[in-house]
Coordinates of C-alpha atoms in Angstrom, one line a residue:
Chain A
M1 CA 2.3 26.4 -9.7
F2 CA -0.6 27.0 -7.3
Y3 CA -1.0 24.1 -4.9
V4 CA -4.1 23.5 -2.9
I5 CA -3.1 20.9 -0.3
G6 CA -5.3 18.9 2.0
L7 CA -3.9 18.6 5.5
G8 CA -6.1 15.7 6.5
L9 CA -7.9 15.5 9.8
C10 CA -5.7 16.0 12.8
D11 CA -2.2 17.3 13.0
E12 CA 1.0 18.3 11.2
K13 CA 1.9 14.7 10.2
D14 CA -1.3 14.0 8.4
I15 CA 0.0 15.9 5.3
T16 CA 1.1 13.6 2.5
V17 CA 4.8 13.3 1.5
R18 CA 3.9 14.9 -1.8
G19 CA 2.1 17.7 0.0
L20 CA 5.1 18.3 2.3
E21 CA 7.4 18.6 -0.7
A22 CA 5.1 21.2 -2.3
V23 CA 5.0 23.2 1.0
K24 CA 8.8 23.2 1.1
S25 CA 9.2 24.3 -2.5
S26 CA 6.7 27.2 -2.0
T27 CA 7.7 30.8 -1.6
R28 CA 4.5 31.7 0.1
V29 CA 2.3 29.2 2.1
Y30 CA -1.2 30.2 3.1
L31 CA -3.1 28.4 5.8
E32 CA -6.9 28.6 5.7
A33 CA -7.6 30.0 9.1
Y34 CA -9.9 27.3 10.2
T35 CA -6.9 26.1 12.2
S36 CA -9.2 25.7 15.2
I37 CA -10.7 22.8 13.5
L38 CA -7.3 21.1 13.1
M39 CA -6.2 19.7 16.4
V40 CA -2.9 21.6 16.5
Q41 CA -1.8 25.2 16.4
K42 CA -0.3 27.1 13.5
E43 CA 3.1 27.3 15.3
R44 CA 3.4 23.5 15.4
L45 CA 2.6 23.3 11.7
E46 CA 5.2 26.0 11.0
E47 CA 7.9 24.2 13.0
F48 CA 7.2 20.9 11.4
Y49 CA 7.0 22.3 7.8
G50 CA 9.9 24.6 8.4
K51 CA 7.9 27.4 6.8
E52 CA 6.2 30.5 8.0
L53 CA 2.4 30.3 7.3
I54 CA 0.2 33.2 6.3
L55 CA -3.2 32.9 7.8
A56 CA -6.0 33.3 5.3
D57 CA -9.6 33.3 6.5
R58 CA -12.4 32.4 4.2
D59 CA -13.1 36.0 3.4
M60 CA -9.5 36.4 2.2
V61 CA -9.6 33.3 0.1
E62 CA -12.9 34.5 -1.4
M63 CA -12.3 38.2 -1.7
S64 CA -8.5 38.5 -2.1
S65 CA -7.8 35.4 -4.1
D66 CA -5.7 37.4 -6.6
E67 CA -3.3 38.4 -3.7
I68 CA -2.9 34.7 -2.8
L69 CA -2.4 33.8 -6.5
K70 CA 0.1 36.6 -7.1
D71 CA 3.3 35.2 -8.9
A72 CA 1.9 31.7 -8.9
D73 CA 2.6 31.6 -12.6
K74 CA 6.3 32.0 -11.8
E75 CA 6.8 30.5 -8.3
D76 CA 5.2 27.8 -6.2
I77 CA 2.5 29.1 -3.9
S78 CA 0.5 26.8 -1.6
L79 CA -2.8 27.0 0.1
L80 CA -3.2 24.6 3.0
V81 CA -6.7 23.5 3.9
V82 CA -8.1 21.2 6.5
G83 CA -9.3 17.8 5.2
D84 CA -9.5 17.6 1.4
P85 CA -9.4 20.6 -0.9
F86 CA -12.8 19.8 -2.4
G87 CA -14.6 19.8 0.9
A88 CA -15.7 23.5 0.5
T89 CA -16.9 25.6 -2.4
T90 CA -14.4 28.3 -1.4
H91 CA -11.7 26.2 -2.9
T92 CA -13.5 25.5 -6.0
D93 CA -13.8 29.3 -6.4
I94 CA -10.1 30.0 -6.1
I95 CA -9.2 27.2 -8.4
L96 CA -11.7 28.7 -11.0
R97 CA -10.0 32.0 -10.5
A98 CA -6.5 30.5 -11.0
R99 CA -7.8 28.9 -14.2
A100 CA -9.1 32.2 -15.4
L101 CA -5.6 33.7 -14.8
K102 CA -4.0 30.7 -16.6
I103 CA -2.1 29.7 -13.5
P104 CA -1.3 26.0 -13.4
T105 CA -2.9 24.4 -10.4
R106 CA -2.4 21.1 -8.6
V107 CA -4.5 19.6 -5.9
V108 CA -3.0 17.3 -3.3
H109 CA -5.8 15.2 -1.9
N110 CA -6.2 13.9 1.6
A111 CA -8.6 12.3 4.0
S112 CA -11.7 14.3 5.0
I113 CA -14.6 13.4 7.3
M114 CA -16.5 12.6 4.1
N115 CA -14.5 9.3 3.7
A116 CA -13.0 8.9 7.2
V117 CA -16.5 8.6 8.6
G118 CA -16.0 4.9 7.6
A119 CA -14.1 4.5 10.8
C120 CA -17.4 3.9 12.6
G121 CA -17.7 0.7 10.7
L122 CA -20.6 1.8 8.4
Q123 CA -19.9 1.2 4.7
L124 CA -19.4 4.4 2.7
Y125 CA -21.6 3.2 -0.2
N126 CA -24.5 2.9 2.3
F127 CA -24.4 6.6 3.0
G128 CA -26.8 9.0 1.3
Q129 CA -26.2 12.8 1.1
A130 CA -24.5 14.5 4.0
V131 CA -26.1 17.3 5.8
S132 CA -25.0 20.2 8.1
L133 CA -26.7 21.1 11.3
V134 CA -26.2 24.7 12.4
F135 CA -26.6 26.2 15.9
F136 CA -30.3 27.2 16.4
T137 CA -31.1 30.6 17.8
E138 CA -34.4 31.9 19.2
S139 CA -35.4 33.2 15.8
W140 CA -33.4 31.0 13.3
K141 CA -33.9 27.3 13.2
P142 CA -33.2 26.2 9.6
D143 CA -34.5 22.7 9.2
S144 CA -34.0 21.7 5.6
F145 CA -31.6 19.0 6.8
Y146 CA -34.6 17.2 8.1
D147 CA -35.9 16.6 4.5
R148 CA -32.5 15.3 3.5
I149 CA -32.3 12.9 6.4
K150 CA -35.9 11.8 5.5
E151 CA -34.9 11.2 1.9
N152 CA -31.9 9.1 3.0
S153 CA -33.9 7.3 5.7
D154 CA -36.7 6.4 3.3
L155 CA -34.1 4.6 1.2
G156 CA -32.5 3.0 4.2
M157 CA -29.3 5.0 3.8
H158 CA -27.1 6.4 6.6
T159 CA -26.7 10.1 7.0
L160 CA -23.5 11.9 8.0
V161 CA -24.5 15.0 10.0
L162 CA -21.8 17.6 10.2
L163 CA -22.1 19.7 13.3
D164 CA -21.8 23.5 13.3
I165 CA -18.6 25.3 14.4
K166 CA -18.6 29.0 15.0
V167 CA -15.2 30.4 14.4
K168 CA -14.4 34.2 14.1
E169 CA -18.0 35.1 14.9
Q170 CA -18.8 38.6 16.2
S171 CA -21.4 39.4 18.8
E172 CA -24.3 41.3 17.4
E173 CA -23.1 44.4 19.2
N174 CA -19.6 44.2 17.9
L175 CA -21.0 43.5 14.4
I176 CA -23.2 46.6 14.5
R177 CA -20.4 48.8 15.9
G178 CA -18.0 47.4 13.3
R179 CA -15.6 46.2 15.9
K180 CA -13.5 43.3 14.8
I181 CA -13.7 41.6 18.1
Y182 CA -14.4 37.9 17.8
E183 CA -16.1 35.5 20.2
P184 CA -14.2 32.3 21.3
P185 CA -14.8 29.4 18.9
R186 CA -17.9 27.3 19.6
Y187 CA -18.4 23.7 18.6
M188 CA -21.7 21.9 18.6
S189 CA -21.8 19.1 21.1
I190 CA -23.5 15.8 20.5
P191 CA -26.2 16.5 23.2
T192 CA -27.0 19.8 21.5
A193 CA -27.2 18.2 18.1
V194 CA -29.5 15.5 19.4
S195 CA -31.7 18.1 21.1
Q196 CA -32.0 20.1 17.9
L197 CA -32.8 17.0 15.9
Q198 CA -35.5 16.1 18.3
E199 CA -36.9 19.7 18.3
V200 CA -37.3 19.5 14.5
E201 CA -38.8 16.1 14.7
T202 CA -41.4 17.4 17.1
S203 CA -42.3 20.3 14.9
R204 CA -42.2 18.4 11.6
G205 CA -43.6 15.1 12.9
D206 CA -42.7 12.8 10.0
G207 CA -41.4 10.2 12.4
V208 CA -37.9 10.2 10.8
L209 CA -36.1 10.4 14.1
S210 CA -37.3 8.5 17.1
P211 CA -35.5 9.0 20.5
D212 CA -35.8 5.3 21.3
K213 CA -35.7 3.6 17.9
T214 CA -33.2 5.6 15.8
L215 CA -29.7 4.4 16.2
A216 CA -26.9 6.9 15.8
I217 CA -23.1 7.1 16.1
A218 CA -21.3 10.0 17.5
M219 CA -17.7 10.5 16.4
S220 CA -15.0 12.9 17.5
R221 CA -11.5 13.6 16.4
V222 CA -11.6 11.0 13.8
G223 CA -8.1 9.9 12.8
A224 CA -6.5 11.2 16.0
H225 CA -3.3 9.4 16.8
T226 CA -3.2 9.7 20.6
D227 CA -4.8 6.8 22.5
G228 CA -8.4 7.5 23.4
E229 CA -8.5 10.8 21.6
Q230 CA -10.7 9.6 18.8
R231 CA -14.1 8.6 20.2
I232 CA -16.9 6.7 18.7
V233 CA -20.0 6.3 20.8
C234 CA -23.2 4.5 19.5
G235 CA -26.7 4.3 20.8
T236 CA -30.2 5.5 20.4
L237 CA -30.7 9.2 20.0
A238 CA -32.1 9.3 23.6
E239 CA -29.0 7.4 24.9
L240 CA -26.6 9.8 23.1
G241 CA -28.6 12.9 24.2
T242 CA -28.4 12.0 27.8
Q243 CA -24.7 11.1 28.1
D244 CA -22.4 13.5 29.9
P245 CA -20.8 15.5 27.2
S246 CA -17.3 14.4 28.3
V247 CA -18.1 10.9 27.0
F248 CA -17.8 12.3 23.5
G249 CA -14.4 13.7 23.9
E250 CA -13.0 16.9 22.5
P251 CA -14.5 18.6 19.3
L252 CA -14.9 18.3 16.4
H253 CA -17.9 16.1 16.6
S254 CA -19.9 14.5 13.9
L255 CA -23.0 12.4 14.1
V256 CA -24.2 9.5 11.9
I257 CA -27.9 8.6 11.7
V258 CA -28.0 4.9 11.0
G259 CA -30.2 3.8 8.0
K260 CA -32.4 0.7 7.8
R261 CA -30.1 -1.0 5.3
L262 CA -27.8 -1.7 8.3
H263 CA -25.7 -4.8 7.6
H264 CA -24.8 -7.2 10.3
L265 CA -21.1 -6.6 9.8
E266 CA -21.6 -2.8 10.2
C267 CA -23.7 -3.5 13.3
E268 CA -21.1 -5.8 14.8
F269 CA -18.2 -3.4 14.2
A270 CA -20.1 -0.5 15.8
E271 CA -21.4 -2.5 18.8
E272 CA -18.0 -2.3 20.4
F273 CA -18.7 1.4 20.9
A274 CA -22.3 1.1 22.1
V275 CA -23.4 3.0 25.3
D276 CA -25.4 -0.1 26.0
R277 CA -24.6 -3.2 24.0
K278 CA -27.8 -5.0 24.7
S279 CA -29.9 -2.1 23.8
W280 CA -27.9 -1.6 20.6
R281 CA -28.4 -5.3 19.6
D282 CA -32.0 -5.3 20.5
I283 CA -32.9 -2.3 18.5
A284 CA -30.7 -3.4 15.6
R285 CA -32.7 -6.6 15.6
D286 CA -36.2 -5.4 16.4
V287 CA -36.2 -2.1 14.5
Y288 CA -33.6 -2.6 11.8
G289 CA -34.1 -6.3 11.2
C290 CA -30.4 -6.8 11.6
T291 CA -29.4 -9.9 13.6
L292 CA -25.8 -10.3 14.9
E293 CA -24.5 -13.8 14.6
Chain B
M1 CA 0.5 -2.1 17.2
F2 CA -1.3 -3.2 14.1
Y3 CA -1.4 -0.3 11.6
V4 CA -3.8 -0.2 8.7
I5 CA -2.4 2.5 6.4
G6 CA -4.2 4.2 3.5
L7 CA -1.8 4.9 0.6
G8 CA -4.0 7.4 -1.1
L9 CA -4.7 7.4 -4.8
C10 CA -1.6 7.4 -6.9
D11 CA 1.9 6.7 -6.0
E12 CA 4.5 6.2 -3.2
K13 CA 4.4 9.9 -2.1
D14 CA 0.7 9.9 -1.4
I15 CA 1.3 8.2 2.0
T16 CA 1.0 10.6 4.9
V17 CA 4.1 11.5 7.0
R18 CA 2.5 9.6 9.9
G19 CA 1.8 6.6 7.7
L20 CA 5.5 6.6 6.5
E21 CA 6.7 6.7 10.1
A22 CA 4.5 3.7 10.9
V23 CA 5.9 1.8 7.9
K24 CA 9.5 2.5 8.9
S25 CA 8.8 1.3 12.5
S26 CA 7.2 -1.9 11.4
T27 CA 8.9 -5.3 11.4
R28 CA 6.6 -6.6 8.7
V29 CA 4.8 -4.6 6.1
Y30 CA 2.0 -6.1 4.0
L31 CA 0.8 -4.6 0.8
E32 CA -2.7 -5.5 -0.2
A33 CA -2.1 -6.9 -3.7
Y34 CA -4.3 -4.5 -5.5
T35 CA -1.1 -2.8 -6.5
S36 CA -2.3 -2.8 -10.1
I37 CA -4.8 -0.2 -9.0
L38 CA -2.1 2.0 -7.7
M39 CA -0.3 3.7 -10.4
V40 CA 3.1 2.4 -9.4
Q41 CA 4.8 -0.9 -8.9
K42 CA 5.6 -2.6 -5.6
E43 CA 9.4 -2.1 -6.2
R44 CA 9.0 1.6 -6.4
L45 CA 7.1 1.6 -3.1
E46 CA 9.8 -0.6 -1.5
E47 CA 12.6 1.7 -2.6
F48 CA 10.8 4.8 -1.3
Y49 CA 9.7 3.3 2.0
G50 CA 13.0 1.5 2.5
K51 CA 11.2 -1.7 3.4
E52 CA 10.5 -5.0 1.8
L53 CA 6.8 -5.4 1.2
I54 CA 4.9 -8.7 1.6
L55 CA 2.1 -9.0 -1.0
A56 CA -1.2 -10.0 0.5
D57 CA -4.1 -10.6 -1.7
R58 CA -7.7 -10.2 -0.5
D59 CA -7.9 -14.0 0.1
M60 CA -4.9 -13.8 2.4
V61 CA -6.3 -10.7 4.3
E62 CA -9.6 -12.5 4.7
M63 CA -8.4 -16.1 5.3
S64 CA -5.0 -15.7 6.9
S65 CA -5.5 -12.6 9.0
D66 CA -3.9 -14.3 12.0
E67 CA -0.7 -14.7 10.1
I68 CA -0.7 -11.0 9.3
L69 CA -1.5 -10.2 12.9
K70 CA 1.1 -12.4 14.4
D71 CA 3.2 -10.6 17.0
A72 CA 1.4 -7.4 16.4
D73 CA 0.8 -7.3 20.2
K74 CA 4.6 -7.0 20.6
E75 CA 5.8 -5.3 17.4
D76 CA 4.6 -2.9 14.9
I77 CA 3.0 -4.6 11.9
S78 CA 1.5 -2.6 9.0
L79 CA -1.0 -3.4 6.3
L80 CA -0.9 -1.0 3.4
V81 CA -4.1 -0.5 1.4
V82 CA -4.9 1.7 -1.6
G83 CA -7.1 4.7 -0.9
D84 CA -8.5 4.8 2.7
P85 CA -8.6 1.7 5.0
F86 CA -12.4 1.9 5.3
G87 CA -13.1 1.6 1.6
A88 CA -13.6 -2.2 1.7
T89 CA -15.2 -4.6 4.1
T90 CA -12.1 -6.8 4.0
H91 CA -10.3 -4.3 6.2
T92 CA -13.2 -4.0 8.6
D93 CA -12.9 -7.8 9.0
I94 CA -9.2 -7.8 9.9
I95 CA -9.7 -4.9 12.3
L96 CA -12.5 -6.9 14.0
R97 CA -10.2 -9.9 14.2
A98 CA -7.4 -7.8 15.7
R99 CA -9.9 -6.5 18.3
A100 CA -10.9 -10.1 19.2
L101 CA -7.2 -10.9 19.7
K102 CA -6.8 -7.7 21.8
I103 CA -4.2 -6.3 19.5
P104 CA -4.1 -2.5 19.5
T105 CA -4.9 -1.2 16.1
R106 CA -4.5 2.2 14.5
V107 CA -5.8 3.4 11.2
V108 CA -4.0 6.0 9.1
H109 CA -6.6 7.7 6.9
N110 CA -6.0 8.9 3.4
A111 CA -7.8 10.2 0.3
S112 CA -10.0 7.7 -1.6
I113 CA -12.1 8.1 -4.7
M114 CA -15.1 8.5 -2.3
N115 CA -13.9 12.0 -1.4
A116 CA -11.4 12.8 -4.2
V117 CA -14.3 12.6 -6.7
G118 CA -14.9 16.2 -5.6
A119 CA -12.1 17.1 -8.1
C120 CA -14.7 17.1 -10.9
G121 CA -16.3 20.2 -9.3
L122 CA -19.4 18.5 -8.0
Q123 CA -20.0 19.1 -4.3
L124 CA -19.7 16.0 -2.1
Y125 CA -22.9 16.7 -0.2
N126 CA -24.8 16.5 -3.4
F127 CA -23.9 12.9 -3.9
G128 CA -26.2 10.0 -3.0
Q129 CA -25.0 6.5 -2.5
A130 CA -22.2 5.2 -4.6
V131 CA -22.6 2.2 -6.9
S132 CA -20.3 -0.4 -8.5
L133 CA -20.7 -1.5 -12.1
V134 CA -19.3 -5.0 -12.9
F135 CA -18.3 -6.4 -16.3
F136 CA -21.3 -8.0 -17.9
T137 CA -21.0 -11.4 -19.4
E138 CA -23.4 -13.2 -21.7
S139 CA -25.2 -14.8 -18.8
W140 CA -24.5 -12.4 -15.9
K141 CA -25.7 -8.8 -16.0
P142 CA -26.3 -7.7 -12.5
D143 CA -28.3 -4.5 -12.6
S144 CA -29.3 -3.6 -9.0
F145 CA -27.0 -0.5 -9.5
Y146 CA -29.8 0.9 -11.7
D147 CA -32.2 1.0 -8.8
R148 CA -29.6 2.9 -6.7
I149 CA -29.0 5.4 -9.5
K150 CA -32.7 5.9 -9.9
E151 CA -33.1 6.5 -6.1
N152 CA -30.4 9.1 -6.3
S153 CA -31.7 10.6 -9.5
D154 CA -35.2 10.9 -8.1
L155 CA -33.8 13.0 -5.4
G156 CA -31.6 15.1 -7.8
M157 CA -28.4 13.7 -6.4
H158 CA -25.2 12.8 -8.2
T159 CA -24.0 9.2 -8.3
L160 CA -20.5 8.0 -8.3
V161 CA -20.2 4.8 -10.4
L162 CA -17.1 2.7 -9.6
L163 CA -16.0 0.7 -12.6
D164 CA -15.0 -2.9 -12.3
I165 CA -11.5 -4.1 -12.3
K166 CA -10.5 -7.7 -12.8
V167 CA -7.3 -8.5 -11.0
K168 CA -6.1 -12.0 -10.4
E169 CA -8.9 -13.6 -12.4
Q170 CA -8.6 -17.1 -13.7
S171 CA -10.0 -18.3 -17.0
E172 CA -12.9 -20.8 -16.6
E173 CA -10.6 -23.5 -17.8
N174 CA -7.8 -22.7 -15.4
L175 CA -10.3 -22.4 -12.6
I176 CA -11.8 -25.8 -13.3
R177 CA -8.4 -27.4 -13.6
G178 CA -7.2 -25.7 -10.4
R179 CA -4.4 -24.0 -12.2
K180 CA -3.3 -20.8 -10.5
I181 CA -2.7 -19.0 -13.8
Y182 CA -4.1 -15.6 -13.8
E183 CA -5.4 -13.4 -16.7
P184 CA -3.9 -10.0 -17.2
P185 CA -5.8 -7.3 -15.2
R186 CA -8.7 -5.7 -17.0
Y187 CA -10.2 -2.3 -16.2
M188 CA -13.6 -1.2 -17.4
S189 CA -13.3 1.7 -19.9
I190 CA -15.8 4.6 -20.0
P191 CA -17.3 3.5 -23.3
T192 CA -17.9 0.0 -21.9
A193 CA -19.5 1.5 -18.8
V194 CA -21.7 3.8 -20.9
S195 CA -22.7 0.9 -23.1
Q196 CA -23.7 -1.3 -20.1
L197 CA -25.6 1.6 -18.5
Q198 CA -27.6 2.0 -21.8
E199 CA -28.2 -1.7 -22.1
V200 CA -29.8 -1.8 -18.6
E201 CA -31.8 1.4 -19.3
T202 CA -33.2 -0.3 -22.4
S203 CA -34.2 -3.4 -20.5
R204 CA -35.5 -1.6 -17.5
G205 CA -37.0 1.4 -19.2
D206 CA -37.5 3.7 -16.3
G207 CA -36.0 6.6 -18.1
V208 CA -33.3 7.2 -15.6
L209 CA -30.5 7.4 -18.1
S210 CA -31.0 9.2 -21.4
P211 CA -28.2 9.1 -24.0
D212 CA -28.8 12.8 -25.0
K213 CA -30.1 14.3 -21.8
T214 CA -28.1 12.7 -19.0
L215 CA -24.9 14.5 -18.2
A216 CA -22.0 12.5 -16.9
I217 CA -18.4 13.1 -15.9
A218 CA -15.6 10.6 -16.6
M219 CA -12.6 10.7 -14.4
S220 CA -9.3 8.8 -14.5
R221 CA -6.3 8.7 -12.3
V222 CA -7.7 11.2 -9.9
G223 CA -5.0 12.9 -7.9
A224 CA -2.2 12.0 -10.4
H225 CA 0.7 14.4 -10.2
T226 CA 2.1 14.2 -13.7
D227 CA 0.7 16.8 -16.1
G228 CA -2.2 15.5 -18.1
E229 CA -2.3 12.2 -16.3
Q230 CA -5.5 13.0 -14.4
R231 CA -8.3 13.3 -16.9
I232 CA -11.8 14.7 -16.4
V233 CA -14.2 14.5 -19.4
C234 CA -17.8 15.7 -19.3
G235 CA -20.7 15.3 -21.6
T236 CA -23.9 13.5 -22.3
L237 CA -23.8 9.7 -22.0
A238 CA -23.9 9.5 -25.8
E239 CA -21.0 12.0 -26.1
L240 CA -18.9 10.0 -23.6
G241 CA -19.9 6.7 -25.2
T242 CA -18.6 7.6 -28.6
Q243 CA -15.3 9.2 -27.7
D244 CA -12.1 7.3 -28.6
P245 CA -11.1 5.5 -25.4
S246 CA -7.7 7.3 -25.4
V247 CA -9.5 10.5 -24.6
F248 CA -10.1 9.1 -21.1
G249 CA -6.5 8.3 -20.4
E250 CA -5.2 5.4 -18.4
P251 CA -7.2 3.4 -15.9
L252 CA -8.6 3.5 -13.2
H253 CA -11.7 5.2 -14.4
S254 CA -14.8 6.3 -12.6
L255 CA -18.0 7.8 -13.8
V256 CA -20.3 10.3 -12.2
I257 CA -24.0 10.6 -13.2
V258 CA -25.0 14.2 -12.7
G259 CA -28.1 14.8 -10.6
K260 CA -30.7 17.4 -11.2
R261 CA -29.7 19.5 -8.2
L262 CA -26.8 20.6 -10.3
H263 CA -25.6 24.0 -9.0
H264 CA -24.3 26.6 -11.4
L265 CA -20.9 26.7 -9.8
E266 CA -20.6 22.9 -10.2
C267 CA -21.7 23.3 -13.8
E268 CA -19.2 26.1 -14.4
F269 CA -16.3 24.2 -12.9
A270 CA -17.0 21.1 -14.9
E271 CA -17.6 22.9 -18.2
E272 CA -13.9 23.3 -18.6
F273 CA -13.7 19.6 -19.2
A274 CA -16.7 19.3 -21.5
V275 CA -16.4 17.3 -24.8
D276 CA -18.6 20.1 -26.3
R277 CA -19.0 23.2 -24.2
K278 CA -22.1 24.4 -26.0
S279 CA -23.9 21.1 -25.6
W280 CA -22.9 20.9 -21.9
R281 CA -24.3 24.4 -21.3
D282 CA -27.5 23.8 -23.3
I283 CA -28.4 20.6 -21.6
A284 CA -27.5 22.0 -18.2
R285 CA -29.9 24.9 -18.9
D286 CA -32.7 23.0 -20.7
V287 CA -32.7 19.7 -18.9
Y288 CA -31.2 20.6 -15.5
G289 CA -32.5 24.1 -15.2
C290 CA -29.0 25.3 -14.4
T291 CA -28.0 28.5 -16.1
L292 CA -24.4 29.7 -16.2
E293 CA -23.9 33.4 -15.5

């Protein structure tokens, strides 16, 4: 059996009991090497699971899937992934490959940011499509996410914005010279995200994102179990963009753009986390037409 | 500490290791009484968790939250909910109440249909807002979901349609007489859902849902661990509407309306589950402009 097991959001104990059983029954256990987006190290996972883990980066999962799948028709083999297995096309690919090889596959689901975002108090059924925001460079500023946010915004829906992470990136020089030397991981901060959003708003000018009238919710380490490690911070884009980055806690960060269908219960829940409660209430009332009782 | 713990989708082993630890440390453990939407009975959960569970229906969670929260400032109290804790406003309410009482709260996330729907092969970021479809009666046929599907459809996005369940419903007579006698639970089947969708399309007539040109994916018991228990069945609305209900397996069922942004990898993944593979491919190509390699 080939198991694809979601690890959930944070640490070694977020695996489900069923997932843990599958890990223990497996002769080989691969860990998709986005470990830096889990909040713990490989060694801690190994100790808790009582298994050695084989690191598999995305290239390996994509290019060497047959190596991972070897003998999975006779033995249990597990691939561990952060969040839920269906968060990334890479996993769809390897499941398709297993299917082609007639290897039985089982998926063990878990929480991912796509549903845990509900922790900010906004209802999941009020979210439109999610978007990704990548690090801009001097010459590369992809902005199709803006159209998606506009589509959601026109319908009054919230948008989950997933912020870029750069893991296992090579510098241009190392890339050219073929040196497998990797830069330290980089995670987009909330102020950087806000600044990029505002840059695109300025160039596109459709009035989708207003510094002083668009409410947003910054989230970090959703589902973390240590006091104060999970952070939720709400405010206008301008308020969030000018906070000291330490306010938002450690990465990973995500950002939610609040849609106009904001319900007063959503508003009330999030208010607890507002940079400035009065400003949050005033804008919810004046711009969003949402009055707290 | 007040814990709100997601149980995930299926059975007693879908709880996370962290969730199980919280259950074991708790002096009282409430189970939100939608047990009939889990695939196992309360007794099996109790045996596995080694704890007696107190059933709490939604009324109790809403009306008697202080009873549930009693002593949670001094002891660990857990509330177990199917899926993820932020799937329903009820849980937002009780968390707000705990906050007002200054009771520390911790949420243990888990998979819910909102992210596990990815098991059908459609990418989560291509989904728009989710909708609910309730059982129609002679006099009550709420159809606002149609506007939501149209909004998603106009943007090419997929729609997750959650099908109604009737749990702890009283007959009109028992309701009038104040008799707490409840009807057996009812779960909307895929053919009923398709029939209701078509009824609304006929009355509204915006051409959002075509029997022969709209592709859809029926899912049941997503994340089930027994062979063949999870079912995914794809086809046109007409194809799904005319299958024998047994094809779709046991409840709970969900339905996905496929949006026009269908990607060929999504299409290829789902094809495995098509009622008629040729029809699936032909419509994906001719109507959705999606050609499989």
